[in-house]
Amino acid sequence: MDMTYDVKFWKTSVYAGKKKTTYTVRWELEGKEWRKPFGTGALADSFRAGLVSAARKGEAFSLSTGLPVSHLSRAAGVTWYDFAIQFVDQLWERTSGNNRKIVAKALTPVTIALLRSQPTAFKGVDVRRALREYAFNTLRRDQAPPEIAVILRWVQRNSLAMAAWEDESTVEMALRAAGTKLDGTPVAASSVRRTKRVLNVLFEYAIQKKVLQENPLPKGKGTTAAKTSSAVDKRSLLNKEQASKLLGWVYSRPRGGQRLHTFFAAMYYAGARPEEVVAIDVGDVRLPDADADDQWGELLLHTAHPEVGKQWTNTGEVREERGLKGRAADDSRTVPCRPGLTRILRAHIEKEGLKPGDLLMQGEKGGDLAGSVIRRAWRRARKEVLTSYEFGTPLGRRVYDLRHTCLTNWLNAGVPAATVAEWAGNSVPVLLATYARCIDGQLDDLKYRIEQAGELPDPAASGS
């Protein structure tokens, strides 16, 4: 454990402020100063007497908390590194691959911050990779290459105890580290929020296991994370002409172009998420007969194949099979298939010779359509079709912007928000928070409705 007998005590300092006087007990462990403030001199003297008494009895002091053994909680008996691994392992079987990856990414910078000294013998990028890809991966930890194992053993030896979280300055330092990239630049505000969510769950587990007595993360005024916006950037939305040119270019690709065109068309016309489109079964595509007057069909969505990386799935596949986002495992939703998409899907099914039970969207060799193939084709289409100025803007920068465009088009066409939310697999509040800024084209009608409610009488006209 991180203990020392090198203890020195200083006089209690007294600070007389305008509103109250603070009494701070000060002591030193191996050259590092520790402080603990109190509201009264009696409390400060009592605490200091306890420290001095422990030193005289020959008790060791913790380098993580500054306290003698007799003052320590169970948190002093386990290191942060070991407890973080325990937390990851108990969470592994009941979480998705994507959540496993999020947890590993969140714990990595915090673990580096909670080291007695920084790992100068190793490259920072190698330490982060060792923690993220191996230490916090239950399936791969024992498969770490020798050079990774050396790093992890060093981290384990130098990790502070869980008791370090009982020191406010350590908490602040760890949170700063979680919000900083390896190059010193800040991470996205959404990443900071995800890290705090992971830490909150970890500390709840620590309290349950009686390792900590309370959640050390700061609460209340002044602790709000950086603001994040879920609203869609209006600049990312495609107009009809732009979408037509992009999908047309994809269709003309000599290798797999028509297959990819079908994928992008399903996102543009049906607003499904990428992981939902790749999971559609041909049997869940309800199309009318080719000679029917009404060419509207339906897509029944009930499964998603998110791409999380083979190191995070139980099967070793790049994608894993999950239920729909934000819904019960066996839930489903129906999305209308407009005539334009009906024609595309019917031609695709006939050309590929697909039947119920087959995936609607497949790779060249069968199986799931690879995310790398999808993203590469979309990037190339943007580069070939858009002007140099448009290419440098957010216009259609992500494949997901096809979904954003579809949902915005539905709202602008006057489809009720509740209906759009049901088709999209969102709640109404989330839908409106995301797309309210993009709703357009209805202002004249709204002005007319407001005017129809009538005006107040003109005081001048009434003679008053």
Coordinates of C-alpha atoms in Angstrom, one line a residue:
M1 CA 0.0 0.0 0.0
D2 CA 1.1 3.6 -0.4
M3 CA 2.1 4.3 3.2
T4 CA 4.8 6.3 4.9
Y5 CA 6.2 7.1 8.4
D6 CA 7.8 10.4 7.3
V7 CA 5.4 12.8 9.0
K8 CA 5.8 16.4 10.1
F9 CA 3.2 18.6 11.8
W10 CA 2.9 22.4 11.5
K11 CA 1.0 24.9 13.6
T12 CA -2.7 25.3 12.8
S13 CA -3.2 28.3 10.6
V14 CA -6.0 30.8 11.4
Y15 CA -7.7 32.9 8.7
A16 CA -10.1 35.6 9.9
G17 CA -12.5 36.3 7.1
K18 CA -15.2 38.9 6.9
K19 CA -18.0 36.4 7.7
K20 CA -16.2 33.6 9.6
T21 CA -12.8 32.4 10.8
T22 CA -11.3 29.2 9.4
Y23 CA -8.8 27.0 11.3
T24 CA -6.7 24.8 9.0
V25 CA -4.7 21.8 10.3
R26 CA -1.5 21.4 8.3
W27 CA 0.9 18.4 8.1
E28 CA 3.5 17.0 5.7
L29 CA 4.1 13.5 4.3
E30 CA 7.3 12.9 2.4
G31 CA 7.5 16.6 1.5
K32 CA 3.9 16.9 0.4
E33 CA 1.7 19.3 2.4
W34 CA -1.8 18.3 3.5
R35 CA -4.5 20.6 4.8
K36 CA -7.9 20.2 6.4
P37 CA -10.0 23.3 7.3
F38 CA -12.4 23.5 10.3
G39 CA -15.0 26.1 11.4
T40 CA -13.8 26.2 15.1
G41 CA -10.5 26.0 16.8
A42 CA -11.7 23.2 19.1
L43 CA -12.5 20.9 16.1
A44 CA -9.1 21.7 14.5
D45 CA -7.2 21.0 17.8
S46 CA -9.1 17.7 18.2
F47 CA -8.3 16.5 14.6
R48 CA -4.7 17.6 14.9
A49 CA -4.3 15.8 18.3
G50 CA -5.6 12.6 16.6
L51 CA -3.0 12.8 13.9
V52 CA -0.2 13.5 16.4
S53 CA -1.3 10.6 18.6
A54 CA -1.4 8.2 15.6
A55 CA 2.2 9.2 14.7
R56 CA 3.4 8.7 18.2
K57 CA 2.0 5.2 18.2
G58 CA 4.0 4.4 15.1
E59 CA 1.1 4.3 12.7
A60 CA 1.8 4.6 9.0
F61 CA 0.1 7.4 7.0
S62 CA -1.5 7.0 3.6
L63 CA 0.1 8.9 0.7
S64 CA -3.3 8.9 -1.0
T65 CA -5.3 10.5 1.7
G66 CA -2.8 11.9 4.2
L67 CA -4.5 10.1 7.0
P68 CA -3.1 7.5 9.5
V69 CA -4.2 3.8 9.1
S70 CA -6.6 4.1 12.0
H71 CA -8.5 6.9 10.2
L72 CA -8.8 5.1 6.9
S73 CA -12.0 3.7 5.4
R74 CA -12.1 0.4 3.3
A75 CA -11.2 2.6 0.4
A76 CA -7.6 2.6 1.5
G77 CA -7.4 -1.2 1.0
V78 CA -8.0 -1.3 -2.7
T79 CA -6.4 0.6 -5.5
W80 CA -8.4 2.6 -8.1
Y81 CA -7.0 0.5 -10.9
D82 CA -8.1 -2.8 -9.3
F83 CA -11.5 -1.5 -8.4
A84 CA -12.1 -0.1 -11.9
I85 CA -11.3 -3.5 -13.4
Q86 CA -13.7 -5.1 -10.9
F87 CA -16.4 -2.6 -12.0
V88 CA -15.8 -3.3 -15.7
D89 CA -16.0 -7.1 -15.2
Q90 CA -19.3 -7.0 -13.2
L91 CA -20.8 -4.7 -15.9
W92 CA -19.6 -6.7 -18.9
E93 CA -22.2 -9.4 -19.4
R94 CA -25.2 -7.1 -19.0
T95 CA -24.2 -4.2 -21.3
S96 CA -23.9 -3.7 -25.0
G97 CA -20.6 -3.6 -26.9
N98 CA -21.0 0.1 -27.4
N99 CA -21.5 0.7 -23.7
R100 CA -18.4 -1.4 -22.9
K101 CA -16.4 0.8 -25.2
I102 CA -17.8 4.0 -23.7
V103 CA -16.9 2.8 -20.1
A104 CA -13.3 1.9 -21.2
K105 CA -12.8 5.3 -22.8
A106 CA -14.2 7.1 -19.7
L107 CA -12.0 5.2 -17.2
T108 CA -8.8 5.6 -19.2
P109 CA -7.8 9.3 -18.6
V110 CA -9.1 9.1 -15.0
T111 CA -6.8 6.1 -14.3
I112 CA -3.8 7.9 -15.6
A113 CA -4.7 10.9 -13.4
L114 CA -4.8 8.7 -10.3
L115 CA -1.2 7.5 -10.6
R116 CA 1.4 8.4 -8.0
S117 CA 3.7 9.6 -10.8
Q118 CA 3.2 9.9 -14.5
P119 CA 4.5 7.1 -16.8
T120 CA 7.5 8.8 -18.3
A121 CA 9.0 5.5 -19.3
F122 CA 6.2 4.9 -21.8
K123 CA 4.5 6.9 -24.5
G124 CA 1.3 8.5 -23.5
V125 CA -0.6 7.1 -26.4
D126 CA 0.6 3.6 -25.6
V127 CA -0.5 3.8 -22.0
R128 CA -4.0 5.0 -23.1
R129 CA -4.2 2.2 -25.6
A130 CA -3.1 -0.4 -23.0
L131 CA -5.8 0.7 -20.6
R132 CA -8.6 1.3 -23.1
E133 CA -8.1 -1.8 -25.3
Y134 CA -6.9 -4.3 -22.7
A135 CA -7.2 -3.4 -19.0
F136 CA -10.8 -2.4 -19.3
N137 CA -11.7 -5.1 -21.8
T138 CA -12.7 -8.3 -19.9
L139 CA -12.2 -10.6 -22.9
R140 CA -8.8 -9.2 -24.0
R141 CA -7.1 -8.4 -20.7
D142 CA -5.4 -11.8 -20.4
Q143 CA -4.4 -11.7 -24.1
A144 CA -2.3 -8.5 -23.8
P145 CA 1.0 -8.6 -25.7
P146 CA 4.1 -8.5 -23.5
E147 CA 4.8 -4.8 -24.1
I148 CA 1.2 -4.0 -23.0
A149 CA 1.4 -6.3 -20.0
V150 CA 4.5 -4.4 -18.8
I151 CA 2.6 -1.1 -18.9
L152 CA -0.4 -2.5 -17.1
R153 CA 1.8 -4.0 -14.3
W154 CA 3.4 -0.6 -13.9
V155 CA 0.0 1.1 -13.7
Q156 CA -1.3 -1.4 -11.2
R157 CA 1.8 -0.8 -8.9
N158 CA 1.5 3.0 -9.1
S159 CA -2.3 3.4 -8.8
L160 CA -3.6 5.4 -5.9
A161 CA -6.0 3.8 -3.5
M162 CA -9.8 4.4 -3.8
A163 CA -9.3 6.6 -0.7
A164 CA -7.8 9.2 -3.0
W165 CA -11.4 10.1 -4.0
E166 CA -12.0 11.4 -0.4
D167 CA -9.7 14.3 -1.2
E168 CA -11.5 17.2 -3.0
S169 CA -8.3 18.3 -4.8
T170 CA -7.9 14.7 -6.3
V171 CA -11.5 14.8 -7.5
E172 CA -11.0 18.1 -9.2
M173 CA -7.7 16.9 -10.8
A174 CA -9.3 13.7 -12.1
L175 CA -12.2 15.5 -13.6
R176 CA -9.9 17.9 -15.3
A177 CA -7.9 15.0 -16.8
A178 CA -11.2 13.4 -18.0
G179 CA -11.9 16.6 -20.0
T180 CA -8.5 16.8 -21.6
K181 CA -7.1 15.0 -24.7
L182 CA -3.5 13.7 -24.8
D183 CA -2.4 16.8 -26.6
G184 CA -3.9 19.1 -23.9
T185 CA -6.9 20.3 -25.9
P186 CA -10.4 19.9 -24.3
V187 CA -12.6 17.0 -25.3
A188 CA -16.1 17.5 -26.5
A189 CA -18.6 18.6 -23.8
S190 CA -20.7 15.5 -24.7
S191 CA -17.7 13.3 -23.8
V192 CA -17.3 15.0 -20.4
R193 CA -21.0 14.3 -19.7
R194 CA -20.6 10.6 -20.7
T195 CA -17.5 10.3 -18.4
K196 CA -19.4 11.7 -15.5
R197 CA -22.3 9.3 -16.1
V198 CA -19.9 6.4 -16.0
L199 CA -18.2 7.6 -12.9
N200 CA -21.6 8.1 -11.1
V201 CA -22.5 4.5 -11.9
L202 CA -19.0 3.3 -10.7
F203 CA -19.4 5.3 -7.4
E204 CA -22.8 3.8 -6.8
Y205 CA -21.2 0.4 -7.1
A206 CA -18.4 1.5 -4.7
I207 CA -21.0 2.6 -2.1
Q208 CA -22.9 -0.7 -2.6
K209 CA -19.7 -2.6 -1.9
K210 CA -18.9 -0.3 1.1
V211 CA -15.7 0.8 -0.5
L212 CA -16.8 4.4 -0.4
Q213 CA -19.3 6.1 1.9
E214 CA -20.6 8.6 -0.5
N215 CA -20.3 9.8 -4.1
P216 CA -17.3 12.1 -4.3
L217 CA -18.4 13.9 -7.5
P218 CA -19.3 17.5 -6.8
K219 CA -22.9 18.5 -6.8
G220 CA -25.0 21.6 -6.8
K221 CA -24.3 25.2 -8.0
G222 CA -21.1 25.7 -10.0
T223 CA -20.7 22.1 -11.1
T224 CA -22.8 22.2 -14.3
A225 CA -20.9 20.6 -17.2
A226 CA -20.3 22.5 -20.4
K227 CA -23.4 23.1 -22.4
T228 CA -24.2 20.7 -25.2
S229 CA -26.7 21.0 -28.0
S230 CA -28.7 18.2 -29.5
A231 CA -30.2 20.4 -32.2
V232 CA -29.3 19.6 -35.8
D233 CA -27.1 22.1 -37.6
K234 CA -29.3 23.4 -40.4
R235 CA -26.3 23.6 -42.6
S236 CA -25.9 19.8 -42.7
L237 CA -29.3 19.3 -44.3
L238 CA -29.5 18.4 -48.0
N239 CA -31.9 19.9 -50.5
K240 CA -33.6 17.7 -53.1
E241 CA -31.2 18.5 -55.9
Q242 CA -28.1 17.8 -53.7
A243 CA -29.5 14.5 -52.4
S244 CA -30.4 13.5 -56.0
K245 CA -26.8 14.2 -57.3
L246 CA -25.1 12.4 -54.3
L247 CA -27.3 9.3 -54.6
G248 CA -27.0 9.3 -58.4
W249 CA -23.2 9.3 -58.1
V250 CA -23.3 6.4 -55.7
Y251 CA -25.6 4.5 -58.0
S252 CA -23.2 4.9 -60.9
R253 CA -20.2 3.3 -59.1
P254 CA -19.1 0.2 -61.0
R255 CA -18.5 -1.8 -57.8
G256 CA -21.4 -2.2 -55.4
G257 CA -22.9 1.2 -56.4
Q258 CA -26.5 0.0 -56.7
R259 CA -26.4 -1.8 -53.4
L260 CA -25.1 1.2 -51.6
H261 CA -27.6 3.4 -53.4
T262 CA -30.4 1.3 -51.9
F263 CA -28.9 1.8 -48.4
F264 CA -28.6 5.6 -48.7
A265 CA -32.1 5.8 -50.3
A266 CA -33.6 3.9 -47.3
M267 CA -32.0 6.5 -45.0
Y268 CA -33.1 9.5 -47.1
Y269 CA -36.7 8.3 -47.6
A270 CA -37.5 6.3 -44.4
G271 CA -35.3 8.2 -41.9
A272 CA -34.0 5.0 -40.3
R273 CA -30.7 4.9 -38.4
P274 CA -27.7 3.3 -40.2
E275 CA -27.7 0.4 -37.8
E276 CA -31.4 -0.2 -38.4
V277 CA -31.1 -0.2 -42.2
V278 CA -28.3 -2.8 -42.3
A279 CA -30.5 -5.1 -40.0
I280 CA -33.6 -5.0 -42.2
D281 CA -34.9 -8.5 -43.1
V282 CA -36.4 -8.9 -46.6
G283 CA -39.4 -10.4 -44.8
D284 CA -40.0 -7.1 -43.0
V285 CA -40.3 -5.1 -46.2
R286 CA -44.0 -4.9 -47.0
L287 CA -44.3 -3.8 -50.6
P288 CA -47.5 -3.6 -52.8
D289 CA -47.8 -5.4 -56.0
A290 CA -46.1 -3.7 -58.9
D291 CA -49.4 -3.0 -60.7
A292 CA -51.2 -1.7 -57.6
D293 CA -52.6 1.8 -57.8
D294 CA -51.2 2.6 -54.3
Q295 CA -47.5 2.2 -54.2
W296 CA -47.0 3.0 -50.6
G297 CA -45.4 0.2 -48.6
E298 CA -44.1 -0.3 -45.0
L299 CA -40.8 -1.2 -43.3
L300 CA -41.1 -3.1 -40.1
L301 CA -38.0 -2.3 -37.9
H302 CA -37.3 -4.4 -34.9
T303 CA -33.5 -5.1 -34.9
A304 CA -30.4 -3.0 -35.0
H305 CA -26.8 -4.0 -35.9
P306 CA -24.6 -1.2 -34.4
E307 CA -20.9 -1.3 -35.4
V308 CA -18.8 -1.3 -32.2
G309 CA -15.7 -3.3 -33.1
K310 CA -15.0 -7.0 -32.8
Q311 CA -13.0 -6.5 -29.6
W312 CA -16.1 -5.4 -27.7
T313 CA -18.6 -8.0 -28.8
N314 CA -19.1 -11.5 -27.4
T315 CA -19.1 -13.0 -30.9
G316 CA -16.0 -11.4 -32.2
E317 CA -18.0 -9.8 -35.0
V318 CA -17.7 -6.1 -35.8
R319 CA -21.4 -5.6 -35.4
E320 CA -23.7 -6.9 -32.7
E321 CA -27.4 -7.6 -32.8
R322 CA -29.5 -5.3 -30.5
G323 CA -33.0 -4.2 -30.1
L324 CA -34.1 -0.7 -31.3
K325 CA -32.6 2.2 -29.6
G326 CA -34.4 3.4 -26.5
R327 CA -37.0 0.6 -26.7
A328 CA -37.7 -2.8 -25.0
A329 CA -35.8 -5.7 -26.5
D330 CA -38.7 -7.1 -28.5
D331 CA -40.3 -3.8 -29.5
S332 CA -40.7 -2.7 -33.1
R333 CA -41.9 0.2 -35.1
T334 CA -43.4 0.7 -38.6
V335 CA -42.1 3.3 -41.1
P336 CA -43.9 4.3 -44.3
C337 CA -42.2 3.4 -47.5
R338 CA -43.0 6.1 -50.1
P339 CA -43.5 5.1 -53.8
G340 CA -40.0 6.3 -54.8
L341 CA -38.4 4.0 -52.2
T342 CA -40.8 1.2 -53.0
R343 CA -39.5 1.1 -56.6
I344 CA -35.9 1.1 -55.4
L345 CA -36.4 -1.7 -52.9
R346 CA -38.4 -3.9 -55.3
A347 CA -35.7 -3.5 -58.0
H348 CA -33.0 -4.3 -55.4
I349 CA -34.7 -7.4 -54.1
E350 CA -35.2 -8.8 -57.6
K351 CA -31.7 -8.0 -58.8
E352 CA -30.0 -9.5 -55.8
G353 CA -32.4 -12.5 -55.7
L354 CA -33.3 -12.0 -52.1
K355 CA -36.0 -13.8 -50.1
P356 CA -37.5 -13.5 -46.7
G357 CA -34.9 -14.4 -44.1
D358 CA -32.1 -12.7 -46.0
L359 CA -30.7 -9.3 -45.0
L360 CA -31.9 -6.6 -47.3
M361 CA -28.5 -4.8 -47.2
Q362 CA -25.5 -7.1 -47.6
G363 CA -21.9 -6.8 -48.3
E364 CA -20.2 -8.1 -51.4
K365 CA -19.6 -11.5 -49.8
G366 CA -22.9 -11.5 -47.8
G367 CA -23.4 -10.7 -44.2
D368 CA -23.6 -7.2 -42.8
L369 CA -22.7 -4.2 -45.0
A370 CA -19.5 -2.8 -43.5
G371 CA -19.6 0.6 -42.0
S372 CA -16.2 1.5 -43.5
V373 CA -17.6 0.8 -47.0
I374 CA -20.6 3.0 -46.4
R375 CA -18.5 5.9 -45.0
R376 CA -15.9 5.7 -47.7
A377 CA -18.5 5.7 -50.5
W378 CA -20.3 8.7 -48.9
R379 CA -17.1 10.7 -48.5
R380 CA -16.1 10.0 -52.1
A381 CA -19.6 11.1 -53.3
R382 CA -19.4 14.4 -51.4
K383 CA -16.0 15.1 -52.9
E384 CA -17.1 14.3 -56.4
V385 CA -20.5 16.0 -56.4
L386 CA -20.2 19.0 -54.1
T387 CA -18.4 22.2 -54.8
S388 CA -15.1 22.8 -53.0
Y389 CA -17.0 25.3 -50.7
E390 CA -19.8 22.9 -50.0
F391 CA -17.4 20.1 -49.3
G392 CA -15.8 22.2 -46.6
T393 CA -19.1 22.9 -44.9
P394 CA -21.2 20.6 -42.7
L395 CA -23.5 19.9 -45.7
G396 CA -24.2 16.1 -45.6
R397 CA -20.9 15.6 -43.9
R398 CA -22.1 12.5 -42.0
V399 CA -24.2 9.6 -43.4
Y400 CA -26.5 10.3 -40.5
D401 CA -27.4 13.6 -42.1
L402 CA -29.6 11.7 -44.5
R403 CA -31.8 10.7 -41.5
H404 CA -31.8 14.3 -40.3
T405 CA -32.9 15.5 -43.7
C406 CA -35.7 13.0 -43.9
L407 CA -37.1 13.8 -40.5
T408 CA -36.9 17.5 -41.3
N409 CA -38.7 17.0 -44.6
W410 CA -41.5 15.2 -42.8
L411 CA -41.9 18.0 -40.3
N412 CA -41.9 20.7 -42.9
A413 CA -44.5 18.7 -44.9
G414 CA -46.8 19.2 -42.0
V415 CA -46.7 15.6 -40.6
P416 CA -47.6 15.9 -36.9
A417 CA -44.6 15.7 -34.5
A418 CA -46.1 12.8 -32.7
T419 CA -46.3 10.8 -35.9
V420 CA -42.8 11.7 -37.0
A421 CA -41.5 10.7 -33.6
E422 CA -43.1 7.3 -33.8
W423 CA -41.7 6.7 -37.3
A424 CA -38.3 7.9 -36.3
G425 CA -38.1 6.0 -33.0
N426 CA -37.8 9.2 -30.9
S427 CA -39.8 10.7 -28.1
V428 CA -41.7 13.9 -29.1
P429 CA -39.5 16.1 -26.7
V430 CA -36.3 14.7 -28.2
L431 CA -37.6 15.2 -31.7
L432 CA -38.6 18.8 -31.2
A433 CA -35.4 19.6 -29.3
T434 CA -33.4 18.1 -32.2
Y435 CA -35.3 19.5 -35.2
A436 CA -37.2 22.6 -34.1
R437 CA -34.6 24.9 -35.7
C438 CA -35.0 23.2 -39.0
I439 CA -38.8 23.5 -39.4
D440 CA -39.5 25.9 -42.2
G441 CA -42.0 26.8 -44.9
Q442 CA -45.1 27.1 -42.6
L443 CA -44.6 30.8 -41.5
D444 CA -47.2 32.3 -43.8
D445 CA -49.9 29.8 -42.6
L446 CA -49.0 30.4 -39.0
K447 CA -49.2 34.2 -39.5
Y448 CA -52.6 33.8 -41.0
R449 CA -53.8 31.7 -38.1
I450 CA -52.5 34.2 -35.6
E451 CA -54.3 37.1 -37.4
Q452 CA -57.5 35.1 -37.4
A453 CA -57.6 35.2 -33.6
G454 CA -58.4 38.9 -34.0
E455 CA -56.9 42.2 -32.8
L456 CA -57.7 44.4 -29.8
P457 CA -60.0 47.4 -30.6
D458 CA -58.2 50.5 -31.8
P459 CA -58.5 53.0 -28.9
A460 CA -58.4 56.0 -31.4
A461 CA -61.2 54.5 -33.5
S462 CA -63.5 54.0 -30.5
G463 CA -63.1 57.6 -29.4
S464 CA -61.9 56.8 -25.9

